[in-house]
Coordinates of C-alpha atoms in Angstrom, one line a residue:
M297 CA 35.1 -26.1 134.1
K298 CA 34.0 -22.8 133.1
R299 CA 33.3 -21.2 136.4
L300 CA 34.8 -20.7 139.9
F301 CA 33.2 -22.2 143.1
L302 CA 34.3 -21.4 146.7
R303 CA 32.9 -23.5 149.4
L304 CA 32.9 -23.3 153.2
L305 CA 33.4 -26.7 154.8
G306 CA 32.2 -27.6 158.3
L307 CA 35.0 -27.7 160.9
A308 CA 34.4 -31.4 161.6
A309 CA 35.2 -32.2 158.0
C310 CA 38.1 -29.8 157.5
V311 CA 40.5 -31.1 160.1
S312 CA 43.6 -32.4 158.4
G313 CA 45.4 -33.4 161.6
G314 CA 48.7 -32.5 163.1
A315 CA 50.5 -29.3 164.0
L316 CA 51.3 -26.6 161.4
A317 CA 54.1 -27.6 159.1
A318 CA 55.6 -26.4 155.8
S319 CA 53.0 -27.1 153.1
G320 CA 52.4 -26.3 149.4
C321 CA 48.9 -25.1 150.3
T322 CA 49.9 -21.4 150.7
S323 CA 47.1 -20.1 148.5
V324 CA 44.0 -20.9 146.6
Y325 CA 44.3 -20.6 142.8
A326 CA 41.7 -20.1 140.1
L327 CA 41.9 -20.5 136.3
T328 CA 40.4 -18.6 133.5
S329 CA 40.5 -20.0 130.0
T330 CA 44.0 -18.6 129.5
G331 CA 45.4 -17.6 132.9
I332 CA 46.4 -18.6 136.4
N333 CA 45.3 -16.4 139.4
W334 CA 45.6 -16.5 143.2
V335 CA 42.4 -16.1 145.2
D336 CA 41.8 -14.4 148.5
A337 CA 39.5 -17.0 150.2
Q338 CA 38.2 -14.4 152.6
S339 CA 37.1 -11.7 150.1
G340 CA 36.9 -13.8 147.0
A341 CA 39.1 -11.4 145.1
V342 CA 41.0 -12.9 142.1
T343 CA 44.4 -11.6 141.1
G344 CA 46.5 -12.7 138.0
T345 CA 49.8 -14.4 138.3
Y346 CA 50.5 -15.9 134.8
T347 CA 48.9 -15.8 131.4
T348 CA 49.4 -19.0 129.3
S349 CA 49.5 -19.4 125.6
F350 CA 46.5 -21.7 125.7
T351 CA 42.8 -20.9 125.0
A352 CA 41.0 -23.4 127.2
I353 CA 42.6 -24.6 130.5
N354 CA 40.8 -26.4 133.2
G355 CA 41.3 -29.1 135.9
A356 CA 43.4 -27.2 138.3
A357 CA 45.0 -29.1 141.3
L358 CA 47.6 -28.0 143.8
N359 CA 50.2 -30.5 145.0
P360 CA 50.0 -30.2 148.8
V361 CA 53.6 -31.1 149.3
T362 CA 55.4 -29.2 146.6
G363 CA 52.9 -26.4 145.9
Q364 CA 53.2 -27.1 142.2
L365 CA 49.9 -26.3 140.2
Y366 CA 48.7 -28.9 137.7
F367 CA 46.2 -28.2 135.0
I368 CA 44.7 -29.6 131.8
D369 CA 45.0 -27.9 128.4
R370 CA 41.8 -28.8 126.4
S371 CA 42.2 -26.1 123.7
A372 CA 41.2 -28.5 121.0
A373 CA 38.3 -30.9 121.0
T374 CA 40.6 -33.9 121.6
T375 CA 43.3 -32.2 123.5
N376 CA 43.7 -33.4 127.1
T377 CA 47.3 -32.5 128.1
L378 CA 48.6 -32.3 131.6
Y379 CA 50.9 -29.3 132.6
R380 CA 52.7 -28.2 135.7
Y381 CA 53.2 -24.6 136.8
N382 CA 55.5 -23.5 139.7
P383 CA 54.2 -20.4 141.5
Q384 CA 57.7 -20.0 143.0
T385 CA 58.9 -18.9 139.6
P386 CA 55.9 -17.0 138.3
T387 CA 57.4 -15.8 135.0
V388 CA 58.5 -19.3 133.9
A389 CA 56.1 -21.1 131.5
P390 CA 54.3 -24.2 132.6
V391 CA 56.0 -27.5 131.8
Q392 CA 54.2 -30.1 129.7
I393 CA 54.0 -33.5 131.4
G394 CA 52.1 -35.5 128.8
A395 CA 48.8 -36.3 127.1
V396 CA 46.1 -37.9 129.3
T397 CA 43.7 -40.4 127.8
I398 CA 40.1 -39.2 128.1
P399 CA 38.3 -42.0 129.9
T400 CA 35.1 -43.8 128.9
R401 CA 32.3 -44.4 131.4
N402 CA 31.0 -47.9 131.8
G403 CA 27.7 -47.9 129.9
G404 CA 27.8 -44.1 129.6
T405 CA 29.1 -41.3 127.5
T406 CA 32.0 -42.3 125.4
T407 CA 33.5 -38.9 124.9
S408 CA 33.9 -36.1 127.4
V409 CA 36.0 -33.2 128.6
N410 CA 37.9 -32.6 131.8
V411 CA 36.1 -30.4 134.3
G412 CA 38.0 -30.6 137.5
A413 CA 41.0 -32.1 139.5
S414 CA 42.4 -32.5 143.0
F415 CA 45.1 -34.2 145.0
D416 CA 44.4 -36.8 147.7
N417 CA 47.3 -36.6 150.2
S418 CA 45.7 -38.7 152.9
T419 CA 48.6 -41.3 152.7
G420 CA 51.4 -38.7 152.5
T421 CA 52.0 -39.4 148.8
P422 CA 49.9 -37.1 146.8
K423 CA 47.6 -38.8 144.2
L424 CA 46.3 -36.8 141.3
Y425 CA 42.6 -37.3 140.3
L426 CA 40.8 -35.7 137.3
L427 CA 37.1 -35.3 137.0
Y428 CA 35.3 -35.5 133.6
G429 CA 31.9 -34.4 132.3
N430 CA 30.8 -38.1 132.1
Y431 CA 31.1 -38.4 135.9
V432 CA 34.4 -40.4 135.6
L433 CA 37.1 -40.0 138.3
Q434 CA 40.5 -40.7 136.8
E435 CA 43.7 -41.3 138.8
V436 CA 46.7 -40.3 136.8
N437 CA 50.5 -40.4 137.4
P438 CA 51.4 -36.7 138.0
S439 CA 54.9 -37.4 136.6
T440 CA 53.8 -38.8 133.3
G441 CA 50.0 -38.3 132.8
A442 CA 49.5 -42.0 132.4
T443 CA 46.2 -43.4 133.7
V444 CA 46.4 -45.4 136.9
R445 CA 42.6 -46.3 137.1
T446 CA 39.1 -44.9 136.5
I447 CA 36.1 -44.8 138.9
D448 CA 32.5 -44.0 138.0
L449 CA 30.8 -41.5 140.3
N450 CA 27.1 -41.8 140.9
L451 CA 24.8 -39.3 142.7
A452 CA 22.5 -41.3 144.9
N453 CA 20.0 -40.8 147.7
G454 CA 18.1 -37.7 148.4
A455 CA 19.6 -34.4 149.2
Q456 CA 19.7 -33.3 152.9
N457 CA 17.8 -30.2 152.0
S458 CA 15.5 -31.8 149.4
T459 CA 12.9 -34.6 149.5
T460 CA 13.4 -35.9 146.0
A461 CA 15.8 -38.6 144.8
I462 CA 18.9 -37.5 142.9
S463 CA 20.7 -39.1 140.0
N464 CA 23.4 -38.2 137.4
A465 CA 22.5 -35.8 134.6
T466 CA 23.6 -36.7 131.0
T467 CA 26.8 -34.7 131.6
T468 CA 28.2 -32.6 134.4
N469 CA 30.1 -29.4 135.1
G470 CA 31.8 -29.1 138.4
D471 CA 34.9 -30.1 140.3
I472 CA 36.3 -32.3 143.1
V473 CA 38.1 -31.6 146.4
F474 CA 39.7 -33.8 149.0
V475 CA 39.4 -32.7 152.6
G476 CA 41.6 -35.1 154.6
S477 CA 40.8 -38.5 153.0
T478 CA 37.2 -37.6 152.1
L479 CA 36.3 -36.9 148.5
Y480 CA 33.7 -34.2 147.9
A481 CA 32.3 -33.3 144.4
L482 CA 30.5 -30.4 142.9
L483 CA 28.2 -32.0 140.3
D484 CA 25.2 -31.4 138.1
G485 CA 22.3 -33.7 138.9
E486 CA 18.7 -34.6 138.2
T487 CA 15.8 -35.2 140.6
T488 CA 12.6 -37.1 140.2
A489 CA 10.6 -33.9 139.9
A490 CA 10.3 -32.6 136.3
G491 CA 12.6 -29.7 135.4
S492 CA 14.2 -29.7 138.8
G493 CA 17.8 -30.5 137.9
G494 CA 20.5 -28.4 139.6
M495 CA 23.9 -28.5 141.3
F496 CA 24.9 -30.6 144.3
Y497 CA 27.6 -30.9 146.8
A498 CA 28.2 -34.6 147.3
N499 CA 30.2 -36.6 149.8
F500 CA 31.8 -39.8 148.2
G501 CA 33.8 -40.8 151.3
T502 CA 37.3 -42.3 151.2
V503 CA 38.6 -43.5 147.9
A504 CA 40.2 -46.9 148.5
A505 CA 43.7 -47.5 147.2
S506 CA 42.5 -50.3 144.9
G507 CA 39.6 -52.6 144.0
V508 CA 37.0 -49.9 143.4
T509 CA 35.4 -49.1 140.0
A510 CA 32.4 -47.0 141.1
L511 CA 31.5 -44.8 144.0
S512 CA 28.0 -43.5 145.1
S513 CA 27.5 -40.4 147.2
S514 CA 26.7 -41.1 150.9
S515 CA 25.2 -37.6 151.4
V516 CA 24.2 -34.8 149.1
V517 CA 23.4 -31.1 149.7
R518 CA 21.5 -29.1 147.0
I519 CA 23.1 -25.7 146.3
T520 CA 21.0 -22.6 146.5
S521 CA 21.4 -18.9 145.9
G522 CA 19.1 -16.5 147.7
G523 CA 16.9 -19.4 148.7
T524 CA 16.5 -20.6 145.1
N525 CA 17.9 -23.8 143.7
V526 CA 20.7 -23.0 141.3
A527 CA 20.5 -24.4 137.8
R528 CA 22.9 -27.0 136.4
G529 CA 26.3 -25.7 135.2
I530 CA 26.2 -22.5 137.2
Y531 CA 29.4 -23.3 139.2
N532 CA 32.5 -24.9 137.8
G533 CA 35.1 -24.9 140.5
I534 CA 35.4 -25.8 144.2
S535 CA 38.2 -25.0 146.7
Y536 CA 38.8 -25.7 150.3
D537 CA 41.2 -23.3 152.0
P538 CA 42.8 -24.8 155.2
V539 CA 43.8 -21.4 156.6
T540 CA 40.3 -19.9 156.7
A541 CA 38.4 -23.3 156.7
R542 CA 36.2 -21.8 153.9
T543 CA 34.8 -23.6 150.9
V544 CA 34.5 -21.4 147.8
L545 CA 32.9 -22.0 144.4
S546 CA 33.7 -20.3 141.1
S547 CA 31.5 -19.4 138.2
G548 CA 32.2 -18.3 134.7
S549 CA 28.6 -18.0 133.4
T550 CA 27.3 -14.6 132.2
G551 CA 25.6 -12.6 135.0
S552 CA 26.7 -14.9 137.8
S553 CA 29.1 -14.0 140.6
G554 CA 32.7 -15.0 140.1
T555 CA 33.2 -16.5 143.6
V556 CA 30.8 -17.5 146.3
L557 CA 31.1 -18.9 149.8
L558 CA 29.3 -22.3 150.2
N559 CA 27.7 -23.4 153.5
T560 CA 28.3 -27.1 153.1
S561 CA 25.6 -27.9 155.6
S562 CA 22.7 -26.0 154.1
G563 CA 23.9 -25.6 150.5
A564 CA 23.4 -21.8 150.7
T565 CA 25.8 -19.5 148.9
T566 CA 27.0 -16.0 149.7
V567 CA 28.5 -13.8 147.0
L568 CA 32.2 -12.9 147.5
G569 CA 33.9 -11.6 144.3
S570 CA 32.8 -10.7 140.8
A571 CA 35.8 -12.0 138.8
A572 CA 34.7 -12.9 135.2
N573 CA 35.4 -16.0 133.1
L574 CA 36.6 -18.4 135.7
T575 CA 36.9 -22.0 134.7
D576 CA 38.2 -23.9 137.8
M577 CA 39.8 -23.7 141.2
T578 CA 42.4 -25.5 143.2
D579 CA 42.0 -27.0 146.6
C580 CA 44.6 -28.0 149.2
G581 CA 44.0 -29.4 152.6
N582 CA 47.4 -29.1 154.4
T583 CA 47.7 -26.1 156.6
P584 CA 50.8 -24.2 155.8
D585 CA 53.3 -22.5 158.1
P586 CA 52.1 -18.9 158.8
P587 CA 54.2 -15.9 158.0
T588 CA 56.8 -14.5 160.3
I589 CA 58.2 -10.9 160.5
A590 CA 61.5 -9.7 161.9
K591 CA 63.0 -6.2 162.0
S592 CA 66.4 -4.7 162.4
F593 CA 68.4 -1.4 162.1
N594 CA 71.8 -1.6 160.4
S595 CA 73.0 1.1 162.9
A596 CA 71.2 0.4 166.2
T597 CA 72.7 3.6 167.8
V598 CA 72.8 6.9 166.0
L599 CA 73.0 10.6 166.8
V600 CA 70.2 13.1 166.3
N601 CA 69.7 13.8 162.6
Q602 CA 71.7 10.8 161.5
N603 CA 70.2 8.0 159.3
S604 CA 69.8 4.3 159.9
R605 CA 68.5 1.6 157.5
V606 CA 65.5 -0.5 158.5
T607 CA 65.1 -4.0 157.2
L608 CA 61.9 -6.0 157.5
T609 CA 62.3 -9.7 156.9
F610 CA 59.2 -11.6 155.9
G611 CA 59.6 -15.3 156.7
N612 CA 58.0 -18.1 154.6
T613 CA 59.2 -21.6 155.4
N614 CA 56.8 -23.2 152.8
P615 CA 58.0 -24.2 149.4
T616 CA 55.9 -21.7 147.4
P617 CA 54.6 -18.2 147.8
F618 CA 51.9 -16.8 149.9
Y619 CA 50.2 -13.5 149.0
M620 CA 49.5 -10.4 151.1
R621 CA 45.7 -10.1 151.6
S622 CA 46.2 -6.5 152.8
A623 CA 49.0 -4.0 152.8
V624 CA 51.7 -4.2 155.5
T625 CA 52.4 -0.8 157.0
D626 CA 55.4 -0.2 159.2
T627 CA 54.5 2.8 161.4
L628 CA 57.7 4.4 162.7
P629 CA 58.1 5.5 166.3
T630 CA 57.8 9.1 167.3
G631 CA 61.0 11.0 166.5
V632 CA 61.8 8.8 163.5
V633 CA 60.8 9.6 159.9
V634 CA 61.5 8.3 156.4
A635 CA 64.8 9.8 155.3
S636 CA 65.0 12.6 152.7
T637 CA 66.3 9.9 150.3
P638 CA 64.4 6.8 151.4
N639 CA 66.3 4.3 149.1
P640 CA 63.6 1.6 149.3
S641 CA 64.6 -1.8 148.1
T642 CA 62.8 -5.2 148.3
T643 CA 63.3 -8.8 147.2
C644 CA 59.6 -9.4 147.5
T645 CA 57.7 -9.4 144.2
S646 CA 54.3 -8.7 142.7
S647 CA 52.1 -11.8 142.0
T648 CA 53.3 -11.8 138.4
G649 CA 57.0 -11.7 139.4
G650 CA 57.7 -8.0 138.9
A651 CA 58.8 -5.6 141.6
A652 CA 56.6 -5.3 144.6
T653 CA 55.1 -1.8 145.2
V654 CA 56.6 0.1 148.1
T655 CA 55.4 3.4 149.3
A656 CA 58.2 5.3 151.2
T657 CA 57.6 9.1 151.2
A658 CA 60.4 11.3 152.5
G659 CA 59.5 12.8 155.9
S660 CA 56.5 10.5 156.5
G661 CA 56.0 8.4 159.5
S662 CA 55.3 5.1 157.8
V663 CA 56.3 2.8 154.9
T664 CA 53.9 0.4 153.1
L665 CA 54.3 -2.8 151.2
A666 CA 51.3 -3.2 148.9
S667 CA 48.5 -5.6 149.2
G668 CA 48.9 -8.5 146.7
T669 CA 52.7 -8.8 147.3
S670 CA 54.1 -12.3 146.8
I671 CA 56.3 -13.6 149.6
P672 CA 58.2 -16.4 148.0
G673 CA 59.2 -19.7 149.6
G674 CA 62.3 -18.8 151.7
G675 CA 61.0 -15.3 152.4
C676 CA 62.1 -11.8 151.3
T677 CA 63.1 -8.4 152.7
L678 CA 62.1 -4.8 152.5
S679 CA 64.7 -2.1 153.4
F680 CA 64.6 1.7 153.6
D681 CA 66.4 4.6 155.3
V682 CA 65.1 6.6 158.2
T683 CA 66.2 9.7 160.0
A684 CA 66.1 10.1 163.8
N685 CA 65.2 13.7 164.9
S686 CA 64.9 13.3 168.7
T687 CA 66.8 11.5 171.4
G688 CA 65.6 8.4 173.2
S689 CA 65.0 4.7 172.7
K690 CA 62.8 4.2 169.6
V691 CA 61.0 0.9 169.5
N692 CA 59.8 0.1 166.0
T693 CA 57.1 -2.6 166.0
I694 CA 54.9 -4.6 163.6
A695 CA 52.2 -6.2 165.9
V696 CA 50.9 -9.7 166.0
G697 CA 48.5 -10.0 163.1
G698 CA 50.2 -7.1 161.2
V699 CA 51.1 -9.4 158.3
V700 CA 47.8 -10.8 156.8
S701 CA 48.4 -13.3 154.1
T702 CA 46.9 -16.3 152.3
A703 CA 49.0 -18.5 154.7
G704 CA 47.6 -16.8 157.8
T705 CA 49.0 -14.0 160.0
N706 CA 52.2 -13.6 162.0
A707 CA 51.9 -14.9 165.6
V708 CA 55.0 -13.1 166.9
V709 CA 55.6 -9.4 167.0
G710 CA 58.4 -8.0 164.8
T711 CA 60.4 -5.4 166.7
A712 CA 63.7 -3.5 166.7
T713 CA 65.1 -0.7 168.9
L714 CA 67.0 2.4 167.7
T715 CA 68.9 4.3 170.3
V716 CA 69.2 8.0 169.4
N717 CA 71.7 10.3 171.2
N718 CA 72.9 13.9 171.0
A719 CA 76.5 14.3 170.0
I720 CA 78.9 13.5 172.8
T721 CA 79.8 16.4 175.2
G722 CA 81.0 16.8 178.7
T723 CA 82.9 19.0 181.1
I724 CA 86.5 19.2 182.2
N725 CA 87.6 20.5 185.6
K726 CA 91.3 21.1 186.6
R727 CA 92.6 21.4 190.1
Q728 CA 96.1 21.8 191.4
R729 CA 98.2 21.9 194.7
N730 CA 101.7 22.4 195.9
V731 CA 102.7 18.9 197.2
T732 CA 105.9 20.1 198.9
Q733 CA 103.9 22.6 200.9
S734 CA 101.2 20.0 201.7
G735 CA 98.6 22.0 199.8
T736 CA 95.0 21.1 199.1
L737 CA 93.7 20.5 195.6
G738 CA 91.7 23.4 194.3
T739 CA 91.0 25.5 191.3
A740 CA 93.0 28.5 192.5
A741 CA 96.5 29.1 191.1
V742 CA 99.4 27.9 193.1
S743 CA 102.9 29.2 193.5
A744 CA 106.0 27.0 193.7
K745 CA 109.7 27.5 194.3
P746 CA 112.5 25.8 192.5
G747 CA 112.7 22.2 193.6
E748 CA 109.1 22.0 194.8
T749 CA 106.5 19.6 193.4
V750 CA 103.1 20.5 192.0
E751 CA 100.2 18.0 191.5
Y752 CA 97.6 18.5 188.8
C753 CA 94.2 16.6 188.6
L754 CA 91.9 16.9 185.6
T755 CA 88.4 15.5 185.8
A756 CA 86.3 14.8 182.7
A757 CA 82.6 14.2 183.1
H758 CA 80.3 12.7 180.4
A759 CA 77.1 14.7 179.8
G760 CA 74.9 11.6 180.6
T761 CA 71.9 9.9 179.2
G762 CA 70.9 11.2 175.8
Y763 CA 74.4 11.8 174.7
A764 CA 76.5 9.4 172.6
D765 CA 79.2 7.2 174.1
A766 CA 82.7 8.1 173.1
T767 CA 84.4 6.0 170.5
T768 CA 87.7 7.8 171.2
A769 CA 88.4 9.9 174.3
T770 CA 91.9 11.4 175.2
L771 CA 92.4 13.9 178.0
R772 CA 95.3 16.2 177.1
D773 CA 97.2 18.8 179.1
V774 CA 100.0 21.1 178.1
I775 CA 102.6 21.3 180.8
P776 CA 103.9 24.9 181.0
S777 CA 107.7 25.5 180.9
P778 CA 109.8 25.1 182.9
L779 CA 107.9 22.4 184.8
V780 CA 109.2 18.9 184.3
P781 CA 106.7 15.9 184.6
L782 CA 107.8 13.4 187.2
T783 CA 107.9 9.6 187.1
N784 CA 107.1 7.2 189.9
S785 CA 105.0 9.9 191.6
Y786 CA 102.6 7.4 193.1
G787 CA 104.9 4.4 193.3
T788 CA 107.3 2.5 191.1
G789 CA 106.0 2.7 187.5
Q790 CA 103.1 4.8 188.6
D791 CA 103.6 8.1 186.9
V792 CA 99.9 8.9 186.3
R793 CA 97.0 8.0 188.6
I794 CA 93.5 7.4 187.1
T795 CA 90.3 7.3 189.1
R796 CA 86.9 6.4 187.7
N797 CA 83.5 7.7 189.1
A798 CA 85.1 9.2 192.2
G799 CA 86.1 5.7 193.4
T800 CA 88.9 4.8 195.8
S801 CA 90.5 2.2 193.6
Y802 CA 93.1 3.5 191.1
T803 CA 94.8 2.5 187.9
Y804 CA 98.2 3.8 186.9
A805 CA 100.2 4.5 183.7
T806 CA 103.7 5.5 182.8
L807 CA 104.8 8.5 180.7
A808 CA 107.0 6.3 178.6
S809 CA 106.2 5.5 175.0
D810 CA 104.7 2.1 175.7
S811 CA 101.4 0.4 175.3
D812 CA 99.5 1.8 178.3
T813 CA 97.1 4.7 178.3
A814 CA 99.4 7.7 179.0
T815 CA 102.1 9.4 176.8
Y816 CA 104.2 12.5 177.1
T817 CA 105.6 14.3 174.1
S818 CA 108.5 16.5 175.2
S819 CA 108.7 18.5 172.0
S820 CA 105.1 19.8 172.4
R821 CA 105.0 19.3 176.2
V822 CA 101.6 17.6 175.8
L823 CA 100.6 14.8 178.2
G824 CA 97.8 12.6 176.8
I825 CA 95.7 10.0 178.6
N826 CA 93.2 7.6 176.9
I827 CA 90.1 7.6 179.2
L828 CA 88.0 5.1 177.4
P829 CA 85.4 3.7 178.1
F830 CA 83.7 7.1 178.4
T831 CA 80.0 6.5 178.5
A832 CA 76.9 8.1 180.0
G833 CA 77.4 8.8 183.7
T834 CA 81.1 8.3 183.6
T835 CA 83.7 10.6 185.3
V836 CA 87.4 10.1 185.0
E837 CA 90.0 11.9 187.1
V838 CA 93.7 11.9 185.9
C839 CA 96.4 13.2 188.3
F840 CA 100.1 13.7 187.6
Q841 CA 103.0 15.6 189.3
A842 CA 105.6 18.0 188.0
Q843 CA 108.6 19.7 189.5
V844 CA 109.9 23.3 189.2
P845 CA 113.6 23.0 188.2

């Protein structure tokens, strides 16, 4: 075909059955004479993915299971060669499958060209059909290009929006599409009224697995534009998109719109995009898995003015890419900004296989992944550095519907939480008493005679919420000379008593060089006690006794 056609199919006809599952139908594609492009079925915009070495390609069909794109090279008059292109590896050249014999119509035109193609996946085993300008439907083996059978198509009966009878023209432009098991065709046709030929959207029903050599349309809709019947050859491609349930037509003729939306009930078209030189479109009826989005911080807890690295994971469980119909923007929570050195990196790509465009400006409150980005089968990631400049729990979210793609939108929110604290701080209070004289603990200095015992209690208090938890915390006290720290002050093996959060249950440690929490170094006269865990709201009291020699 020479033009691109996008059609909207009625909901009753578009149901392919079953829950969502992985599918190769992750995007609509359109051909030009030399290139392969993905199509936004909502806006009709056409974006390039690969430029071939051919000069006249047509007959595009997307395998609904694998997502591989098949097309025909008809660069020379007698060339009719089948190729396969993998959108998952967009920079790799198409693979030649084999020459396809151009079919002859029974009692009709003996020579023709390919104008369209589609896969019938109603049995679960995709069957490839090609359409020719002599109204012949040809089933071919997608692995070899060998002909399986041919079927003559015949426009019959009157159009639903016309009172005149319809028949085949001498030759046809157009395309075919399978929705479920039903074959629809975009064809040129003639009517009984003089000079009233045009283009028609015809329902040919189910194509039987065998025993059929001709099919006649069971219903036909005449295609119009602005209330006027369109002429023959205006549209050359048709696509059904299972995500939007829209039928789109393509056109390559001078002065016509590149893509239009077709109302399959009335035949009316609505202009979408203005892409030039389109020759055909793919269709694919299996609804793909929609995208997913997940978020994470590599350091989930940081101090004020420290960095963390954000990673967005775009999930794609389908075998081939889907494309972003709009940019994805990650708006950072208050108190978090893009770091002074953002270090953006992504495994997502552009539609042509190059690096995807990421906008990450130092100091800004958001990062954007560009519209048109390709999310390959298996998914991809986007990472960048952020700086936290205030304390608190920072919830970073991409909402439901925030990822808008040719495979649909995300149904589950993507979220991650960054906890930001001030640097750890706290207070220490020291009390003492003369045990021998039955004194009371207090902050005032005490006096002691030789042989008397003094008790010291040090209390450390964490500053609380908004301050970091300690990763190391040792309470140290230098015991003045000539005091000698005592052992077994609180019982056998209980040299030091530890109390948490002003409780009445205690733990104990010895001053010996062992594996518990307390140590005493006689050379420096330093007593040290490990008081971990030391977290927000924690107080730890450490008591020990010493004697005046």
